[in-house]
mmCIF file of C-alpha atoms in Angstrom:
data_model
loop_
_atom_site.group_PDB
_atom_site.id
_atom_site.type_symbol
_atom_site.label_atom_id
_atom_site.label_comp_id
_atom_site.label_asym_id
_atom_site.label_seq_id
_atom_site.Cartn_x
_atom_site.Cartn_y
_atom_site.Cartn_z
ATOM 1 C CA MET A 1080 -124.239 71.161 84.714
ATOM 2 C CA ALA A 1081 -124.282 70.486 88.777
ATOM 3 C CA ALA A 1082 -126.069 72.962 91.121
ATOM 4 C CA SER A 1083 -123.001 72.747 93.130
ATOM 5 C CA ALA A 1084 -120.715 74.338 90.574
ATOM 6 C CA ALA A 1085 -123.218 77.602 90.326
ATOM 7 C CA VAL A 1086 -121.483 79.677 93.093
ATOM 8 C CA ALA A 1087 -121.409 83.157 92.758
ATOM 9 C CA ASP A 1088 -120.295 86.159 95.003
ATOM 10 C CA ALA A 1089 -122.099 86.438 98.285
ATOM 11 C CA THR A 1090 -123.457 90.039 97.069
ATOM 12 C CA ILE A 1091 -124.741 89.226 93.656
ATOM 13 C CA ALA A 1092 -128.357 88.709 94.853
ATOM 14 C CA SER A 1093 -128.498 92.233 96.473
ATOM 15 C CA LYS A 1094 -127.649 93.619 93.442
ATOM 16 C CA CYS A 1095 -129.501 91.845 91.280
ATOM 17 C CA ALA A 1096 -132.488 92.894 93.137
ATOM 18 C CA ALA A 1097 -131.159 96.206 92.504
ATOM 19 C CA PHE A 1098 -130.778 95.825 89.014
ATOM 20 C CA VAL A 1099 -134.096 93.744 88.297
ATOM 21 C CA ARG A 1100 -136.192 96.879 90.409
ATOM 22 C CA GLU A 1101 -134.571 99.135 87.713
ATOM 23 C CA GLU A 1102 -135.583 97.513 84.879
ATOM 24 C CA LEU A 1103 -139.206 96.536 85.234
ATOM 25 C CA SER A 1104 -139.828 99.946 86.868
ATOM 26 C CA ALA A 1105 -142.170 101.096 83.328
ATOM 27 C CA ASN A 1106 -143.831 97.784 83.600
ATOM 28 C CA ASP A 1107 -147.592 97.509 84.763
ATOM 29 C CA SER A 1108 -148.269 96.322 88.200
ATOM 30 C CA SER A 1109 -148.701 92.564 86.940
ATOM 31 C CA HIS A 1110 -145.076 92.148 86.429
ATOM 32 C CA ASP A 1111 -143.292 94.557 87.965
ATOM 33 C CA TRP A 1112 -140.772 94.037 90.818
ATOM 34 C CA PHE A 1113 -143.314 93.178 93.826
ATOM 35 C CA HIS A 1114 -144.425 90.278 91.551
ATOM 36 C CA ILE A 1115 -140.901 89.184 91.221
ATOM 37 C CA ASP A 1116 -139.973 89.648 94.954
ATOM 38 C CA ARG A 1117 -143.319 87.638 95.790
ATOM 39 C CA VAL A 1118 -141.934 84.487 93.284
ATOM 40 C CA ARG A 1119 -138.193 85.136 95.019
ATOM 41 C CA ASN A 1120 -139.891 84.061 98.385
ATOM 42 C CA THR A 1121 -141.580 81.426 97.031
ATOM 43 C CA ALA A 1122 -139.531 79.852 94.889
ATOM 44 C CA VAL A 1123 -137.120 80.019 98.099
ATOM 45 C CA ALA A 1124 -139.666 78.367 100.117
ATOM 46 C CA LEU A 1125 -140.205 75.514 97.714
ATOM 47 C CA ALA A 1126 -136.805 74.881 97.596
ATOM 48 C CA LYS A 1127 -135.930 74.345 101.107
ATOM 49 C CA ALA A 1128 -139.278 72.141 101.010
ATOM 50 C CA GLU A 1129 -137.510 69.496 98.032
ATOM 51 C CA GLY A 1130 -134.323 69.841 99.810
ATOM 52 C CA LEU A 1131 -131.590 72.032 97.645
ATOM 53 C CA ASP A 1132 -128.880 72.824 99.509
ATOM 54 C CA ALA A 1133 -127.603 76.278 99.851
ATOM 55 C CA SER A 1134 -125.556 76.559 96.742
ATOM 56 C CA ALA A 1135 -128.895 75.701 95.383
ATOM 57 C CA GLN A 1136 -130.864 77.694 96.875
ATOM 58 C CA ALA A 1137 -128.896 81.037 96.070
ATOM 59 C CA THR A 1138 -129.170 79.934 91.752
ATOM 60 C CA VAL A 1139 -133.051 79.626 92.484
ATOM 61 C CA GLU A 1140 -133.151 83.416 93.752
ATOM 62 C CA LEU A 1141 -130.932 84.580 91.181
ATOM 63 C CA ALA A 1142 -133.334 82.853 88.464
ATOM 64 C CA ALA A 1143 -136.503 83.699 90.372
ATOM 65 C CA LEU A 1144 -135.027 87.592 90.015
ATOM 66 C CA LEU A 1145 -133.661 87.723 86.404
ATOM 67 C CA HIS A 1146 -136.953 85.437 85.377
ATOM 68 C CA ASP A 1147 -139.034 88.031 84.005
ATOM 69 C CA LEU A 1148 -135.830 90.299 82.888
ATOM 70 C CA LYS A 1149 -137.032 91.367 79.201
ATOM 71 C CA ASP A 1150 -139.721 89.406 79.366
ATOM 72 C CA TRP A 1151 -140.997 88.654 75.754
ATOM 73 C CA LYS A 1152 -144.617 90.026 76.301
ATOM 74 C CA TYR A 1153 -143.112 93.227 76.646
ATOM 75 C CA SER A 1154 -140.164 93.396 74.724
ATOM 76 C CA GLY A 1155 -141.016 91.248 71.593
ATOM 77 C CA ASP A 1156 -137.889 89.098 71.543
ATOM 78 C CA GLU A 1157 -138.235 85.481 72.736
ATOM 79 C CA ASP A 1158 -134.380 85.073 73.511
ATOM 80 C CA ALA A 1159 -133.853 88.785 74.869
ATOM 81 C CA GLY A 1160 -134.687 87.824 78.499
ATOM 82 C CA PRO A 1161 -132.752 84.968 78.705
ATOM 83 C CA LEU A 1162 -129.406 86.056 76.735
ATOM 84 C CA ALA A 1163 -129.932 89.679 79.374
ATOM 85 C CA ALA A 1164 -129.589 87.633 82.264
ATOM 86 C CA GLU A 1165 -126.428 85.390 81.373
ATOM 87 C CA ALA A 1166 -124.929 88.368 80.450
ATOM 88 C CA TRP A 1167 -125.600 90.490 83.809
ATOM 89 C CA LEU A 1168 -124.728 87.795 85.562
ATOM 90 C CA VAL A 1169 -120.903 86.719 83.908
ATOM 91 C CA GLU A 1170 -120.611 90.597 84.258
ATOM 92 C CA HIS A 1171 -121.419 90.632 88.210
ATOM 93 C CA GLY A 1172 -118.472 88.134 88.235
ATOM 94 C CA ALA A 1173 -121.232 84.525 88.718
ATOM 95 C CA ASP A 1174 -118.877 81.661 86.889
ATOM 96 C CA ALA A 1175 -120.056 80.340 83.213
ATOM 97 C CA SER A 1176 -121.776 77.317 84.773
ATOM 98 C CA LEU A 1177 -124.217 79.499 87.167
ATOM 99 C CA ALA A 1178 -125.142 82.196 84.278
ATOM 100 C CA ALA A 1179 -126.027 79.226 82.016
ATOM 101 C CA LEU A 1180 -128.023 77.224 83.825
ATOM 102 C CA VAL A 1181 -130.382 80.922 85.189
ATOM 103 C CA LYS A 1182 -130.041 80.794 81.040
ATOM 104 C CA THR A 1183 -131.937 77.799 80.823
ATOM 105 C CA VAL A 1184 -134.344 78.655 83.602
ATOM 106 C CA VAL A 1185 -135.210 82.174 82.061
ATOM 107 C CA ALA A 1186 -135.433 80.362 78.768
ATOM 108 C CA SER A 1187 -137.848 77.658 80.070
ATOM 109 C CA VAL A 1188 -139.786 78.810 82.980
ATOM 110 C CA GLY A 1189 -142.959 80.532 80.507
ATOM 111 C CA PHE A 1190 -146.045 78.752 80.539
ATOM 112 C CA LYS A 1191 -145.443 78.832 76.287
ATOM 113 C CA THR A 1192 -142.615 76.592 76.200
ATOM 114 C CA GLU A 1193 -145.159 73.550 77.316
ATOM 115 C CA LEU A 1194 -147.321 74.303 74.634
ATOM 116 C CA GLY A 1195 -145.311 72.273 71.752
ATOM 117 C CA GLY A 1196 -142.215 71.526 71.094
ATOM 118 C CA SER A 1197 -139.154 71.219 73.034
ATOM 119 C CA SER A 1198 -137.678 73.638 76.285
ATOM 120 C CA PRO A 1199 -134.345 73.889 76.922
ATOM 121 C CA ALA A 1200 -135.398 72.904 80.559
ATOM 122 C CA ASP A 1201 -135.280 69.079 79.339
ATOM 123 C CA ALA A 1202 -132.218 68.413 79.181
ATOM 124 C CA LEU A 1203 -131.685 69.462 83.080
ATOM 125 C CA SER A 1204 -131.676 66.015 85.466
ATOM 126 C CA GLY A 1205 -130.854 66.061 89.231
ATOM 127 C CA ALA A 1206 -130.431 69.454 91.519
ATOM 128 C CA ASP A 1207 -130.393 72.069 88.235
ATOM 129 C CA ARG A 1208 -133.354 69.990 87.379
ATOM 130 C CA THR A 1209 -135.018 70.750 90.391
ATOM 131 C CA ILE A 1210 -133.815 74.411 90.498
ATOM 132 C CA PHE A 1211 -135.870 75.128 87.537
ATOM 133 C CA GLU A 1212 -138.766 73.308 88.847
ATOM 134 C CA VAL A 1213 -138.939 75.470 91.692
ATOM 135 C CA VAL A 1214 -138.464 78.442 90.220
ATOM 136 C CA GLN A 1215 -141.343 77.903 86.711
ATOM 137 C CA ASP A 1216 -143.586 76.730 90.490
ATOM 138 C CA ALA A 1217 -143.105 80.001 92.114
ATOM 139 C CA ASP A 1218 -143.843 81.967 88.990
ATOM 140 C CA ARG A 1219 -147.354 80.030 88.182
ATOM 141 C CA LEU A 1220 -148.088 80.271 91.907
ATOM 142 C CA ASP A 1221 -148.116 83.924 91.634
ATOM 143 C CA ALA A 1222 -150.184 83.604 88.514
ATOM 144 C CA ILE A 1223 -153.045 81.777 90.450
ATOM 145 C CA GLY A 1224 -155.107 82.392 93.907
ATOM 146 C CA ALA A 1225 -156.397 86.089 94.800
ATOM 147 C CA VAL A 1226 -152.846 87.544 93.599
ATOM 148 C CA GLY A 1227 -153.051 85.732 90.279
ATOM 149 C CA ILE A 1228 -157.088 87.163 89.884
ATOM 150 C CA ALA A 1229 -155.566 91.000 90.526
ATOM 151 C CA ARG A 1230 -152.754 90.191 88.125
ATOM 152 C CA CYS A 1231 -154.779 89.111 85.486
ATOM 153 C CA PHE A 1232 -157.292 92.154 85.513
ATOM 154 C CA THR A 1233 -153.968 94.553 85.985
ATOM 155 C CA PHE A 1234 -152.559 92.311 83.237
ATOM 156 C CA GLY A 1235 -156.202 92.966 81.073
ATOM 157 C CA GLY A 1236 -156.603 96.800 82.036
ATOM 158 C CA ALA A 1237 -153.287 97.806 80.441
ATOM 159 C CA HIS A 1238 -153.210 95.910 77.581
ATOM 160 C CA GLY A 1239 -157.059 97.442 76.359
ATOM 161 C CA ARG A 1240 -158.427 94.043 77.310
ATOM 162 C CA THR A 1241 -161.889 93.633 77.561
ATOM 163 C CA ILE A 1242 -162.988 92.242 81.064
ATOM 164 C CA TYR A 1243 -165.761 89.685 79.704
ATOM 165 C CA ASP A 1244 -167.396 89.445 76.392
ATOM 166 C CA PRO A 1245 -169.857 86.406 76.530
ATOM 167 C CA ALA A 1246 -170.014 85.935 73.061
ATOM 168 C CA ILE A 1247 -165.851 85.486 72.683
ATOM 169 C CA LYS A 1248 -165.596 81.957 73.957
ATOM 170 C CA PRO A 1249 -162.284 80.691 75.562
ATOM 171 C CA ARG A 1250 -159.792 78.848 73.612
ATOM 172 C CA ILE A 1251 -159.306 75.393 74.655
ATOM 173 C CA GLY A 1252 -155.746 73.518 74.329
ATOM 174 C CA LEU A 1253 -153.815 76.088 73.175
ATOM 175 C CA SER A 1254 -150.749 76.199 70.863
ATOM 176 C CA LYS A 1255 -147.934 78.293 71.395
ATOM 177 C CA GLU A 1256 -148.596 80.278 68.400
ATOM 178 C CA GLU A 1257 -152.407 80.824 69.237
ATOM 179 C CA TYR A 1258 -151.077 81.714 72.593
ATOM 180 C CA LYS A 1259 -148.599 84.466 71.972
ATOM 181 C CA LEU A 1260 -151.478 85.838 70.092
ATOM 182 C CA GLY A 1261 -152.911 86.844 73.167
ATOM 183 C CA ASN A 1262 -156.477 86.977 74.157
ATOM 184 C CA PRO A 1263 -159.270 89.367 73.658
ATOM 185 C CA THR A 1264 -160.820 89.586 76.975
ATOM 186 C CA SER A 1265 -159.449 88.831 80.668
ATOM 187 C CA LEU A 1266 -161.776 86.003 81.715
ATOM 188 C CA ASN A 1267 -160.910 83.814 79.219
ATOM 189 C CA HIS A 1268 -157.416 83.632 80.389
ATOM 190 C CA PHE A 1269 -158.694 81.800 83.156
ATOM 191 C CA TYR A 1270 -159.777 78.756 80.860
ATOM 192 C CA GLU A 1271 -156.656 79.282 78.656
ATOM 193 C CA LYS A 1272 -154.061 79.796 81.146
ATOM 194 C CA LEU A 1273 -155.002 79.626 84.393
ATOM 195 C CA LEU A 1274 -157.062 76.728 85.778
ATOM 196 C CA THR A 1275 -154.578 74.782 84.136
ATOM 197 C CA LEU A 1276 -152.011 75.662 85.739
ATOM 198 C CA LYS A 1277 -152.217 73.256 89.035
ATOM 199 C CA ASP A 1278 -152.188 70.637 87.052
ATOM 200 C CA ARG A 1279 -148.727 71.634 85.964
ATOM 201 C CA MET A 1280 -147.137 72.117 88.379
ATOM 202 C CA LYS A 1281 -143.949 70.127 88.876
ATOM 203 C CA THR A 1282 -142.841 69.273 93.047
ATOM 204 C CA PRO A 1283 -145.185 68.362 95.450
ATOM 205 C CA SER A 1284 -144.667 71.213 97.172
ATOM 206 C CA GLY A 1285 -146.082 73.389 94.264
ATOM 207 C CA ARG A 1286 -149.023 71.339 94.341
ATOM 208 C CA ALA A 1287 -149.770 71.567 97.436
ATOM 209 C CA MET A 1288 -150.140 75.111 97.165
ATOM 210 C CA ALA A 1289 -151.193 75.026 94.413
ATOM 211 C CA ASP A 1290 -154.295 73.607 95.151
ATOM 212 C CA ALA A 1291 -155.957 76.605 97.612
ATOM 213 C CA ARG A 1292 -154.795 78.645 94.901
ATOM 214 C CA HIS A 1293 -157.151 76.824 92.525
ATOM 215 C CA ARG A 1294 -160.336 76.495 94.649
ATOM 216 C CA HIS A 1295 -159.709 80.450 95.199
ATOM 217 C CA MET A 1296 -159.902 81.040 91.361
ATOM 218 C CA GLU A 1297 -163.191 78.960 91.053
ATOM 219 C CA LEU A 1298 -165.305 80.315 93.528
ATOM 220 C CA PHE A 1299 -164.335 83.849 92.378
ATOM 221 C CA LEU A 1300 -165.588 82.611 88.806
ATOM 222 C CA GLU A 1301 -168.890 81.185 90.302
ATOM 223 C CA GLN A 1302 -169.720 84.110 91.700
ATOM 224 C CA PHE A 1303 -168.239 86.790 88.640
ATOM 225 C CA LEU A 1304 -170.588 84.717 86.355
ATOM 226 C CA ALA A 1305 -173.345 84.434 88.750
ATOM 227 C CA GLU A 1306 -173.004 88.679 88.910
ATOM 228 C CA CYS A 1307 -173.267 88.690 85.371
ATOM 229 C CA LYS A 1308 -176.331 86.982 85.521
ATOM 230 C CA GLY A 1309 -178.009 88.870 87.811
ATOM 231 C CA GLU A 1310 -178.137 85.733 89.565
ATOM 232 C CA ARG A 1311 -176.368 86.990 93.223
#
């Protein structure tokens, strides 16, 4: 489907933002409205850097706003978010091609979609593929760097994870099923996921932004482990 066909009412983004803010109001602050807003802003910036036109940028904004709607980590249902995103867009006047594209992006943006098997986004090409890539890169950028560190420990605290247990080793090369089981320690999440994201970025602009954020995490982990050993 062509991104140029994804045309929606000019007010739909503001309506969507208000809807998402209310929908996520009960989430912990690792996946709250402010996460969505950061991803939206970063995704639009990446879309401009990657040369997407105004219509595609508008689609990027909607997909970024809706990307964590009924997230499986909170709802327990992998299909709920993509279906809800599509339904909301259709209900609010978006054409079917835009709604279907956003549904595909929402279904594909998560880390687990790359841990074996195919992704709905595999069928995308051209501008539609770039729309997916900038939204995914923006979401991953918010998972690394200073903000990513804060979000990791916020999510861990909200879900009862231990900060660090040296007896529990990271699981390297996770399958999708292993990833969905969760992790008993927040620190291991860096090694199992967050430190892998830099090399999973799809766009040149996303990769450039990821470098400094990745290094910030490396420095944090170096300091953290040294403090645990009483070295600093």
